Amino acid sequence: MVRPETPKGVVLVLMPIGRDAATVAKLIERAGLRPVVCNTLQEVIENLEWVIEVVVVAEEALYGNNARVLEDWVGRQPPWSDQPFVVLTNRNEGGKFAAFRRELVIRLRNVGFLERPLQAITLQATVLSAERARRRQYQTRAYLEAQRGASAELERLVAERTADLERANSQLREEIAGRERAQAALLQAQKIEALGQLVGGVAHDFNNLLMAVIGNLDLLSKKLGEDARLHRLLDGAMEGARRGATLTQRLLAFARKQELKAQATDVRSLVEDMIGLIDRSVGPMVRIELHAEDNMPVVDVDPNQLEMALLNLAVNARDAMITGGVLTIGLSEQIVDIDDQLGVQPGRYVVLSVRDTGEGMDAQTLARAVEPFFSTKGVGKGTGLGLSMVFGLAQQSGGALRLESTPSSGTTARLWLPVASETSPPSGRAPNIVTQASAPAKILFVDDDLLIAGSTVDLLEDLGHQVIEAHSAIEALRLLESGLAADLLITDHAMPGMTGIELAREVRRQYPRLPILLATGFAELEGSEVVDVARLAKPYTQAQLATEIAHLLPNGRDGF
Ligand SMILES: Nc1ncnc2c1ncn2[C@@H]1O[C@H](COP(=O)(O)OP(=O)(O)OP(=O)(O)O)[C@@H](O)[C@H]1O
Ligand SMILES: [Mg+2]
């Protein structure tokens, strides 16, 4: 049998009769090819399974049905193959032979006929040309195989890339969803921020107006005499103004512009102290449970505002549980690390949670719950400022408010409060200063708002003080420079040009012994600006004003 990797072209020779096979083989060998002589057609077919260039076969070997076997093999060839046969004929011109040869062409397809006796050159040229044609077929096969391999590789690459793309795509989808969530949260935060700006500005102006109203009502009440009916009218007006002031305080709280007196506060004892009040507020249908971890660290927060926030949350819980339920107040310590989505600085927090088993909120209500004036409680029942206040307090204290709610199963509000640093002021409420009348003093009063200035001057004069008015910081400094011997400086903060803080700083430098009282409508005091001076939150009553002055001028002063 022939080895497949034969470098020379293999030519099968089948000439079973006589000694022609040896002669033909020799001629083929001389042409540079490698003849393999077969004795039967079966042997030829077996050898055809290897790499064979040409088959030289004597016509008589194919007579009868013999060609059929070859025909089967020819029919099974792959598409690239068209095996060349060289058939050596006898000079026999009869019609029978002609028909036989036509038949051969159909059966074996690629057939060349050479008539015997052969000329050496004719045989060699024919076999060589057939061999070249056959080699080209093998080249085509190699090319096709390479192409098949390449396309399989291509398919594998395409599949790989498709999987890669699929992965990248789903990652992208996830990222887009994440970005959309973040964007929605940002939008919500921006909306609240814009609302805060708006509300803060309006509340500040209202606060100033209320300042004038309360101040003048205060004075009026003293001058009214004994008429009880007039006093009732005045009390009504005063009550209205006070409620207005409470409202503006809550608005300022939402806008993060209230004066916070943050101090190291033990939330657990604050909550425990409030349980009685909460119990009375929520009524007998609601059971209260307190779950607090032991050894809670103290937090940095304004305790009065925190009490207010807790009460707001408790009242909301009560309103959501009209047929009764359980109000659970929880206290736990939590560490926030950088990856946290809370929007607070990494660090230690105490989380105060207020959970109810009430009606809960749908997604739309939940999304708007902290907006100021958003309420579902009907006219006169809710102002929609409870959660706004809690939100503002949380933000301004460096914490966060999170609400979770499921309709008809309940709501949990979580208030994150930063654990106090070691430098936080110690806990304990500021002692109540006993109101005491101070000796008449000379007071330099600075406010750019004529309405407020007028009413405060009246209040001060009514307390027996002598008041010198200035309408700007510059004017006040000029008065001091010109030798005004004041006992006390009372100044507004938000003024065009030089602010109250800047004035206080300058006065401190030049007249260190002159006491200063800073009246502020809101905490617009940036950290770097803070000067350690007494503060008075607007709107103030005459009594509050008197208390602060008494505190600053305990024994009366004779100027400095
Ligand atoms: N615990 C709760 N369960 C169900 N809904 C709540 C809860 N807390 C708040 N809400 C919803 O959020 C809205 C806003 O609450 P928020 O406390 O700000 O205002 P309010 O309670 O309506 O009025 P206010 O507190 O000023 O009296 C409520 O009207 C209510 O629809
Ligand atoms: Mg409320």
Coordinates of C-alpha atoms and ligand atoms in Angstrom, one line a residue:
M1 CA 0.0 0.0 0.0
V2 CA 1.2 3.5 -0.7
R3 CA 2.3 5.8 2.2
P4 CA 0.3 9.0 2.2
E5 CA 3.1 11.6 2.6
T6 CA 4.9 10.5 -0.6
P7 CA 6.7 13.5 -2.0
K8 CA 6.6 12.3 -5.6
G9 CA 3.2 12.1 -7.3
V10 CA 1.9 8.5 -7.0
V11 CA 0.5 6.9 -10.2
L12 CA -1.5 3.7 -9.9
V13 CA -1.0 1.4 -12.8
L14 CA -3.5 -1.4 -13.5
M15 CA -2.6 -3.5 -16.6
P16 CA -3.3 -7.1 -15.5
I17 CA -2.7 -8.7 -18.9
G18 CA 0.9 -9.2 -20.3
R19 CA 4.1 -7.3 -19.4
D20 CA 2.8 -3.8 -20.3
A21 CA 2.5 -2.7 -16.6
A22 CA 6.3 -2.9 -16.1
T23 CA 7.0 -0.9 -19.2
V24 CA 4.4 1.8 -18.4
A25 CA 5.7 1.9 -14.8
K26 CA 9.2 2.5 -16.0
L27 CA 8.1 5.4 -18.3
I28 CA 6.2 7.0 -15.4
E29 CA 9.2 6.7 -13.1
R30 CA 11.3 8.4 -15.7
A31 CA 8.9 11.2 -15.8
G32 CA 9.7 11.8 -12.1
L33 CA 6.6 10.2 -10.7
R34 CA 6.2 7.2 -8.5
P35 CA 4.3 4.3 -10.2
V36 CA 2.5 1.7 -8.0
V37 CA 1.5 -1.3 -10.0
C38 CA -1.8 -2.9 -8.9
N39 CA -3.0 -6.4 -9.9
T40 CA -6.8 -6.0 -9.4
L41 CA -9.3 -3.3 -9.5
Q42 CA -10.0 -3.9 -5.8
E43 CA -6.3 -3.1 -5.0
V44 CA -6.7 0.1 -7.0
I45 CA -9.7 1.1 -5.0
E46 CA -8.0 0.4 -1.7
N47 CA -5.0 2.5 -2.8
L48 CA -7.3 5.3 -3.8
E49 CA -8.0 6.0 -0.2
W50 CA -4.5 7.5 0.0
V51 CA -3.0 10.5 -1.8
I52 CA -3.1 9.4 -5.4
E53 CA -2.4 11.7 -8.3
V54 CA -3.3 9.6 -11.4
V55 CA -4.7 6.2 -12.2
V56 CA -3.4 4.6 -15.4
V57 CA -5.6 1.7 -16.3
A58 CA -5.8 -0.6 -19.3
E59 CA -9.2 -0.6 -21.0
E60 CA -9.6 -4.3 -20.8
A61 CA -9.5 -4.2 -16.9
L62 CA -12.7 -2.2 -17.0
Y63 CA -14.7 -4.4 -19.3
G64 CA -18.0 -5.8 -18.1
N65 CA -19.3 -4.7 -14.7
N66 CA -15.8 -4.0 -13.4
A67 CA -16.1 -0.2 -13.9
R68 CA -19.1 -0.2 -11.6
V69 CA -16.9 -0.6 -8.5
L70 CA -14.8 2.4 -9.6
E71 CA -17.9 4.3 -10.4
D72 CA -19.1 4.0 -6.8
W73 CA -15.8 5.3 -5.5
V74 CA -15.9 8.2 -8.0
G75 CA -19.4 9.0 -6.8
R76 CA -18.3 9.2 -3.2
Q77 CA -15.6 11.8 -3.9
P78 CA -15.8 15.0 -1.8
P79 CA -16.7 18.2 -3.8
W80 CA -13.1 19.3 -4.3
S81 CA -12.0 16.0 -5.8
D82 CA -12.1 15.0 -9.4
Q83 CA -9.7 12.0 -9.7
P84 CA -8.1 11.8 -13.1
F85 CA -8.0 8.5 -15.0
V86 CA -5.9 7.7 -18.0
V87 CA -7.4 4.8 -19.9
L88 CA -5.1 3.0 -22.4
T89 CA -7.3 1.8 -25.2
N90 CA -6.7 -0.7 -28.0
R91 CA -7.0 0.3 -31.5
N92 CA -10.5 -1.1 -31.9
E93 CA -12.8 1.1 -33.9
G94 CA -16.0 -0.8 -33.6
G95 CA -19.2 1.0 -32.4
K96 CA -19.4 -1.3 -29.4
F97 CA -16.1 0.1 -28.1
A98 CA -17.2 3.6 -28.8
A99 CA -20.3 3.1 -26.7
F100 CA -18.2 1.5 -24.0
R101 CA -15.8 4.5 -23.9
R102 CA -18.7 7.0 -23.8
E103 CA -20.1 5.1 -20.9
L104 CA -16.6 5.2 -19.1
V105 CA -16.6 9.0 -19.5
I106 CA -19.9 9.2 -17.7
R107 CA -18.9 6.8 -15.0
L108 CA -15.4 8.0 -14.2
R109 CA -15.9 11.7 -15.1
N110 CA -12.3 12.8 -15.5
V111 CA -11.1 10.4 -18.1
G112 CA -8.4 10.7 -20.8
F113 CA -7.9 8.1 -23.5
L114 CA -4.4 7.1 -24.9
E115 CA -4.3 4.6 -27.7
R116 CA -1.9 1.8 -27.7
P117 CA 0.8 1.3 -28.9
L118 CA 1.9 4.1 -26.7
Q119 CA 4.6 6.6 -27.5
A120 CA 6.6 7.3 -24.4
I121 CA 6.3 11.0 -24.6
T122 CA 2.6 11.0 -25.1
L123 CA 2.1 8.8 -22.0
Q124 CA 4.5 10.9 -19.9
A125 CA 3.0 14.2 -21.0
T126 CA -0.6 13.0 -20.4
V127 CA 0.2 11.6 -17.0
L128 CA 2.2 14.7 -15.9
S129 CA -0.6 17.0 -17.0
A130 CA -3.1 14.9 -15.1
E131 CA -0.8 14.9 -12.1
R132 CA -0.6 18.7 -12.1
A133 CA -4.4 19.0 -12.3
R134 CA -4.7 16.5 -9.4
R135 CA -2.2 18.5 -7.3
R136 CA -4.3 21.6 -7.8
Q137 CA -7.2 19.7 -6.4
Y138 CA -5.2 18.9 -3.3
Q139 CA -4.3 22.5 -3.0
T140 CA -8.0 23.4 -3.2
R141 CA -8.7 20.8 -0.5
A142 CA -6.0 22.4 1.8
Y143 CA -7.4 25.8 1.1
L144 CA -10.9 24.7 1.9
E145 CA -9.8 23.0 5.1
A146 CA -7.9 26.1 6.1
Q147 CA -10.9 28.1 5.4
R148 CA -13.1 25.8 7.4
G149 CA -10.7 26.0 10.3
A150 CA -10.6 29.7 10.0
S151 CA -14.4 30.0 10.0
A152 CA -14.6 27.7 13.0
E153 CA -12.1 29.9 14.7
L154 CA -14.0 32.9 13.6
E155 CA -17.2 31.4 15.0
R156 CA -15.5 30.7 18.3
L157 CA -14.2 34.3 18.4
V158 CA -17.6 35.7 17.5
A159 CA -19.2 33.5 20.3
E160 CA -16.6 34.7 22.7
R161 CA -17.0 38.4 21.7
T162 CA -20.8 38.0 21.9
A163 CA -20.5 36.6 25.4
D164 CA -18.1 39.5 26.3
L165 CA -20.5 42.0 24.8
E166 CA -23.4 40.4 26.6
R167 CA -21.5 40.7 29.9
A168 CA -20.5 44.3 29.2
N169 CA -24.1 45.0 28.2
S170 CA -25.6 43.7 31.4
Q171 CA -22.9 45.6 33.4
L172 CA -23.8 48.7 31.5
R173 CA -27.5 48.2 32.1
E174 CA -26.8 47.8 35.8
E175 CA -24.6 50.9 35.8
I176 CA -27.4 52.8 34.0
A177 CA -29.9 51.7 36.5
G178 CA -27.6 52.7 39.3
R179 CA -27.0 56.0 37.8
E180 CA -30.7 56.5 37.3
R181 CA -31.3 55.7 40.9
A182 CA -28.5 58.1 42.0
Q183 CA -29.9 60.8 39.6
A184 CA -33.4 60.4 41.1
A185 CA -31.9 60.7 44.6
L186 CA -29.9 63.7 43.5
L187 CA -32.9 65.3 41.9
Q188 CA -34.9 64.7 45.1
A189 CA -32.0 66.2 47.2
Q190 CA -31.8 69.2 44.8
K191 CA -35.5 69.7 45.0
I192 CA -35.4 69.7 48.8
E193 CA -32.3 71.9 48.7
A194 CA -34.1 74.4 46.4
L195 CA -37.2 74.3 48.7
G196 CA -34.9 74.9 51.7
Q197 CA -33.5 78.0 50.1
L198 CA -36.9 79.3 49.2
V199 CA -38.5 78.5 52.5
G200 CA -35.4 79.7 54.5
G201 CA -35.6 83.1 52.8
V202 CA -39.3 83.5 53.3
A203 CA -39.1 82.3 56.9
H204 CA -36.3 84.8 57.6
D205 CA -38.3 87.7 56.3
F206 CA -41.4 86.5 58.2
N207 CA -39.4 86.2 61.3
N208 CA -38.3 89.8 61.1
L209 CA -41.9 90.9 60.5
L210 CA -43.1 88.9 63.5
M211 CA -40.3 90.5 65.5
A212 CA -41.9 93.9 64.9
V213 CA -45.4 92.5 65.6
I214 CA -44.5 90.8 68.8
G215 CA -42.3 93.7 70.0
N216 CA -45.1 96.2 69.4
L217 CA -47.8 94.0 70.9
D218 CA -45.5 93.6 74.0
L219 CA -45.3 97.3 74.4
L220 CA -48.9 97.8 73.7
S221 CA -50.0 95.4 76.4
K222 CA -48.2 97.5 79.0
K223 CA -49.9 100.7 77.9
L224 CA -53.4 99.2 77.6
G225 CA -54.6 99.8 81.1
E226 CA -57.2 97.7 82.8
D227 CA -59.7 97.0 80.0
A228 CA -60.1 93.2 80.0
R229 CA -61.7 93.1 76.6
L230 CA -58.8 95.0 75.0
H231 CA -56.4 92.6 76.8
R232 CA -58.2 89.6 75.3
L233 CA -57.9 91.1 71.8
L234 CA -54.3 91.8 72.4
D235 CA -53.7 88.3 73.8
G236 CA -55.4 86.9 70.7
A237 CA -53.1 88.9 68.4
M238 CA -50.0 87.9 70.5
E239 CA -51.0 84.2 70.4
G240 CA -51.4 84.4 66.6
A241 CA -48.0 86.0 66.3
R242 CA -46.4 83.4 68.6
R243 CA -47.9 80.6 66.5
G244 CA -46.5 82.3 63.5
A245 CA -43.1 82.4 65.2
T246 CA -43.3 78.7 66.0
L247 CA -44.1 78.0 62.3
T248 CA -41.2 80.1 61.1
Q249 CA -39.0 78.2 63.5
R250 CA -40.0 74.9 62.0
L251 CA -39.5 76.4 58.5
L252 CA -36.0 77.6 59.5
A253 CA -35.4 74.1 60.9
F254 CA -36.2 72.6 57.6
A255 CA -34.1 75.1 55.8
R256 CA -31.3 74.2 58.2
K257 CA -31.1 77.7 59.3
Q258 CA -32.1 77.5 62.9
E259 CA -29.8 78.3 65.7
L260 CA -28.7 74.9 67.0
K261 CA -27.2 74.6 70.4
A262 CA -25.5 71.3 69.7
Q263 CA -23.9 69.6 72.7
A264 CA -22.9 66.1 73.8
T265 CA -26.2 64.5 74.6
D266 CA -27.1 61.2 76.1
V267 CA -30.0 60.2 73.8
R268 CA -31.0 57.2 75.9
S269 CA -31.8 59.3 78.9
L270 CA -33.4 62.0 76.7
V271 CA -35.7 59.3 75.2
E272 CA -36.4 57.8 78.6
D273 CA -37.3 61.2 80.0
M274 CA -39.7 61.7 77.2
I275 CA -41.6 58.4 77.4
G276 CA -44.2 59.9 79.7
L277 CA -44.9 62.8 77.4
I278 CA -45.0 60.5 74.3
D279 CA -47.3 58.1 76.1
R280 CA -49.8 60.9 76.8
S281 CA -49.5 62.2 73.2
V282 CA -50.2 58.9 71.5
G283 CA -53.1 57.8 73.8
P284 CA -54.1 54.5 75.4
M285 CA -54.6 52.6 72.1
V286 CA -50.9 52.6 71.3
R287 CA -48.4 50.5 73.2
I288 CA -44.9 51.9 73.5
E289 CA -41.8 49.8 73.5
L290 CA -38.3 51.0 73.9
H291 CA -35.3 48.9 72.7
A292 CA -32.0 50.6 73.5
E293 CA -28.6 49.0 73.4
D294 CA -26.5 49.4 76.5
N295 CA -23.6 51.8 76.7
M296 CA -24.8 54.1 73.9
P297 CA -22.2 56.8 73.1
V298 CA -23.3 60.4 73.5
V299 CA -24.2 62.3 70.3
D300 CA -23.7 65.8 69.1
V301 CA -27.1 67.4 68.8
D302 CA -29.3 70.1 70.1
P303 CA -31.3 68.3 72.8
N304 CA -34.3 70.6 72.7
Q305 CA -34.6 70.1 69.0
L306 CA -34.1 66.4 69.3
E307 CA -37.0 66.2 71.7
M308 CA -39.1 68.1 69.3
A309 CA -38.1 65.8 66.4
L310 CA -38.9 62.7 68.5
L311 CA -42.3 64.1 69.4
N312 CA -43.0 64.9 65.7
L313 CA -42.2 61.3 64.8
A314 CA -44.3 59.9 67.6
V315 CA -47.3 62.1 66.7
N316 CA -47.0 60.9 63.0
A317 CA -47.0 57.3 64.3
R318 CA -50.1 57.9 66.4
D319 CA -51.9 59.5 63.4
A320 CA -51.1 56.5 61.3
M321 CA -52.5 54.1 64.0
I322 CA -55.9 55.5 64.7
T323 CA -57.2 52.1 65.7
G324 CA -54.2 51.4 67.9
G325 CA -50.9 49.5 67.5
V326 CA -47.3 49.4 68.7
L327 CA -44.9 52.3 68.7
T328 CA -41.3 51.0 68.9
I329 CA -38.5 53.4 69.7
G330 CA -35.1 51.9 69.1
L331 CA -31.5 53.1 69.8
S332 CA -28.5 51.5 68.3
E333 CA -25.0 52.4 67.4
Q334 CA -24.0 52.1 63.7
I335 CA -20.7 52.6 61.8
V336 CA -21.0 54.1 58.4
D337 CA -18.1 53.3 56.1
I338 CA -17.2 55.0 52.8
D339 CA -19.4 52.8 50.6
D340 CA -22.5 53.6 52.5
Q341 CA -25.3 55.1 50.4
L342 CA -26.7 57.2 53.2
G343 CA -25.1 60.4 52.1
V344 CA -23.5 61.0 55.5
Q345 CA -19.8 61.2 56.4
P346 CA -18.2 57.9 57.3
G347 CA -18.1 57.5 61.1
R348 CA -20.0 56.4 64.2
Y349 CA -23.6 57.2 64.6
V350 CA -26.4 56.6 67.0
V351 CA -29.6 55.7 65.1
L352 CA -32.8 56.6 66.8
S353 CA -35.6 54.7 65.1
V354 CA -39.4 55.2 65.5
R355 CA -41.5 52.4 64.1
D356 CA -45.2 52.1 63.9
T357 CA -47.6 49.4 62.9
G358 CA -49.9 51.9 61.2
E359 CA -51.3 52.5 57.7
G360 CA -47.9 53.2 56.1
M361 CA -47.3 55.3 52.9
D362 CA -47.5 54.5 49.3
A363 CA -44.4 55.3 47.1
Q364 CA -45.7 58.8 46.1
T365 CA -46.5 59.9 49.6
L366 CA -43.1 58.5 50.9
A367 CA -41.3 60.4 48.2
R368 CA -42.9 63.7 49.3
A369 CA -43.2 63.2 53.0
V370 CA -40.3 65.5 54.1
E371 CA -41.3 68.3 51.8
P372 CA -42.5 71.3 53.8
F373 CA -46.3 71.7 53.8
F374 CA -46.8 68.3 52.3
S375 CA -49.6 66.7 54.4
T376 CA -52.3 64.2 53.8
K377 CA -54.0 65.1 57.0
G378 CA -56.5 67.6 55.8
V379 CA -56.9 71.3 56.4
G380 CA -56.3 72.3 60.0
K381 CA -55.0 68.9 61.0
G382 CA -51.4 68.9 59.8
T383 CA -49.1 71.6 58.7
G384 CA -46.8 69.2 56.8
L385 CA -43.8 70.6 58.7
G386 CA -43.2 67.8 61.2
L387 CA -40.9 65.7 59.0
S388 CA -39.4 68.8 57.4
M389 CA -38.2 69.8 60.8
V390 CA -36.8 66.4 61.6
F391 CA -35.1 66.3 58.2
G392 CA -33.6 69.7 58.7
L393 CA -32.3 68.9 62.2
A394 CA -30.7 65.7 60.9
Q395 CA -29.0 67.4 58.1
Q396 CA -27.9 70.4 60.1
S397 CA -26.5 68.1 62.8
G398 CA -24.4 66.1 60.3
G399 CA -26.7 63.1 60.3
A400 CA -29.6 61.9 58.1
L401 CA -33.2 61.0 58.1
R402 CA -34.4 57.8 56.4
L403 CA -38.0 56.7 56.0
E404 CA -39.2 53.2 55.1
S405 CA -42.8 52.4 54.7
T406 CA -45.1 49.7 53.4
P407 CA -48.7 50.5 52.9
S408 CA -51.0 48.9 55.6
S409 CA -48.1 47.5 57.5
G410 CA -46.2 50.4 58.9
T411 CA -43.5 53.0 58.8
T412 CA -40.0 53.3 60.2
A413 CA -38.2 56.6 60.6
R414 CA -34.5 56.4 61.3
L415 CA -32.6 59.4 62.5
W416 CA -28.8 59.2 62.2
L417 CA -27.0 61.3 64.7
P418 CA -23.2 61.7 64.8
V419 CA -21.4 60.4 67.9
A420 CA -20.0 63.3 69.8
S421 CA -16.3 64.0 69.4
E422 CA -14.2 64.6 72.5
T423 CA -14.3 68.3 72.0
S424 CA -18.1 68.5 72.0
P425 CA -19.4 70.7 74.8
P426 CA -20.6 68.8 77.9
S427 CA -24.2 67.8 78.2
G428 CA -26.7 69.4 80.6
R429 CA -29.2 72.1 79.6
A430 CA -28.2 75.7 79.8
P431 CA -29.4 76.9 83.2
N432 CA -32.5 79.1 83.0
I433 CA -31.4 82.6 83.6
V434 CA -33.6 84.3 86.1
T435 CA -35.0 87.4 84.6
Q436 CA -33.9 90.4 86.5
A437 CA -34.1 94.0 85.7
S438 CA -30.8 95.6 84.9
A439 CA -29.9 99.1 85.9
P440 CA -30.6 101.6 83.1
A441 CA -27.9 101.4 80.5
K442 CA -26.7 103.2 77.4
I443 CA -27.3 100.8 74.5
L444 CA -26.0 101.1 71.0
F445 CA -28.5 99.3 68.8
V446 CA -27.7 98.4 65.2
D447 CA -30.2 97.1 62.6
D448 CA -30.7 98.0 59.0
D449 CA -34.4 97.2 59.1
L450 CA -36.2 100.3 60.2
L451 CA -39.3 98.4 61.2
I452 CA -37.4 96.1 63.6
A453 CA -35.1 98.9 64.7
G454 CA -38.1 101.0 65.7
S455 CA -39.9 98.3 67.7
T456 CA -36.7 97.1 69.5
V457 CA -35.8 100.6 70.4
D458 CA -39.2 101.0 71.9
L459 CA -38.8 97.7 73.8
L460 CA -35.4 98.8 75.2
E461 CA -36.6 102.3 76.1
D462 CA -39.6 100.7 77.8
L463 CA -37.1 98.7 79.9
G464 CA -35.6 102.0 81.0
H465 CA -32.6 102.0 78.8
Q466 CA -31.2 104.8 76.7
V467 CA -30.9 103.7 73.1
I468 CA -28.6 105.1 70.4
E469 CA -29.7 103.8 67.0
A470 CA -27.4 103.0 64.1
H471 CA -28.6 101.5 60.8
S472 CA -25.3 100.0 59.6
A473 CA -22.2 98.6 61.1
I474 CA -20.1 101.5 59.8
E475 CA -22.4 104.0 61.4
A476 CA -22.1 102.1 64.7
L477 CA -18.3 102.2 64.5
R478 CA -18.3 105.9 63.7
L479 CA -20.5 106.5 66.8
L480 CA -18.0 104.6 69.0
E481 CA -15.1 106.4 67.4
S482 CA -16.7 109.7 68.1
G483 CA -16.6 108.8 71.8
L484 CA -20.0 107.3 72.4
A485 CA -19.7 105.7 75.8
A486 CA -22.1 102.7 75.4
D487 CA -22.7 100.0 78.0
L488 CA -23.8 97.5 75.5
L489 CA -23.9 96.9 71.8
I490 CA -26.9 95.0 70.4
T491 CA -26.6 94.2 66.7
D492 CA -28.4 92.4 63.9
H493 CA -26.3 90.0 61.9
A494 CA -27.6 90.0 58.3
M495 CA -26.9 93.5 57.1
P496 CA -25.6 94.7 53.8
G497 CA -21.9 95.8 53.7
M498 CA -20.5 94.8 57.1
T499 CA -22.3 92.0 58.9
G500 CA -23.0 91.9 62.6
I501 CA -20.3 89.3 63.2
E502 CA -17.8 91.5 61.4
L503 CA -18.9 94.4 63.5
A504 CA -18.6 92.3 66.7
R505 CA -15.1 91.2 65.7
E506 CA -14.0 94.8 65.1
V507 CA -15.6 96.1 68.3
R508 CA -13.9 93.2 70.2
R509 CA -10.6 94.4 68.9
Q510 CA -11.0 98.1 69.5
Y511 CA -13.2 98.0 72.6
P512 CA -12.6 94.7 74.3
R513 CA -14.7 95.6 77.4
L514 CA -17.9 96.5 75.6
P515 CA -20.4 93.6 75.9
I516 CA -22.1 92.5 72.6
L517 CA -25.4 90.9 72.0
L518 CA -26.0 89.5 68.5
A519 CA -29.6 89.1 67.3
T520 CA -29.9 86.5 64.5
G521 CA -32.9 85.4 62.6
F522 CA -31.2 82.2 61.5
A523 CA -27.9 80.4 61.7
E524 CA -26.3 81.9 58.6
L525 CA -23.1 82.0 60.6
E526 CA -20.4 80.1 58.8
G527 CA -17.9 78.3 61.0
S528 CA -15.0 80.7 60.2
E529 CA -17.1 83.6 61.1
V530 CA -18.2 82.5 64.5
V531 CA -17.2 84.9 67.3
D532 CA -17.9 84.1 70.9
V533 CA -20.6 86.6 71.6
A534 CA -24.0 86.3 73.3
R535 CA -26.9 85.5 70.9
L536 CA -30.5 86.3 70.8
A537 CA -32.8 84.4 68.4
K538 CA -35.4 86.4 66.5
P539 CA -38.2 87.0 67.1
Y540 CA -37.7 87.8 70.8
T541 CA -40.0 89.2 73.4
Q542 CA -39.3 92.0 75.7
A543 CA -38.8 89.5 78.5
Q544 CA -36.1 87.5 76.5
L545 CA -34.4 90.8 75.6
A546 CA -34.4 91.8 79.3
T547 CA -33.0 88.5 80.4
E548 CA -30.1 88.7 77.9
I549 CA -29.3 92.2 78.9
A550 CA -29.4 91.3 82.6
H551 CA -27.0 88.5 81.8
L552 CA -24.6 90.8 80.1
L553 CA -24.9 93.7 82.5
P554 CA -25.6 92.0 85.8
N555 CA -24.8 95.0 88.0
G556 CA -25.4 97.8 85.7
R557 CA -22.5 99.6 83.9
D558 CA -21.3 103.1 83.7
G559 CA -19.9 102.9 80.3
F560 CA -16.4 101.7 79.6
Ligands
LIG1 N1 -45.6 57.3 60.4 C1 -46.3 57.6 59.3 N2 -47.2 56.8 58.8 C2 -47.8 57.1 57.7 N3 -47.7 58.2 57.0 C3 -46.8 59.2 57.5 C4 -46.1 58.9 58.7 N4 -45.3 60.0 58.9 C5 -45.6 60.9 58.0 N5 -46.5 60.4 57.1 C6 -47.0 61.1 55.9 O1 -46.2 62.2 55.6 C7 -46.9 63.4 55.6 C8 -46.0 64.5 56.1 O2 -45.7 64.3 57.5 P1 -45.3 65.5 58.4 O3 -45.1 65.1 59.8 O4 -44.3 66.3 57.7 O5 -46.6 66.4 58.3 P2 -48.0 66.2 59.0 O6 -47.9 65.1 60.1 O7 -49.0 66.0 58.0 O8 -48.3 67.6 59.7 P3 -47.5 68.2 61.0 O9 -46.5 67.2 61.4 O10 -46.9 69.4 60.6 O11 -48.6 68.3 62.0 C9 -48.1 63.1 56.5 O12 -49.2 63.9 56.2 C10 -48.4 61.6 56.2 O13 -49.1 61.5 55.0
MG2 MG -46.4 65.2 61.5

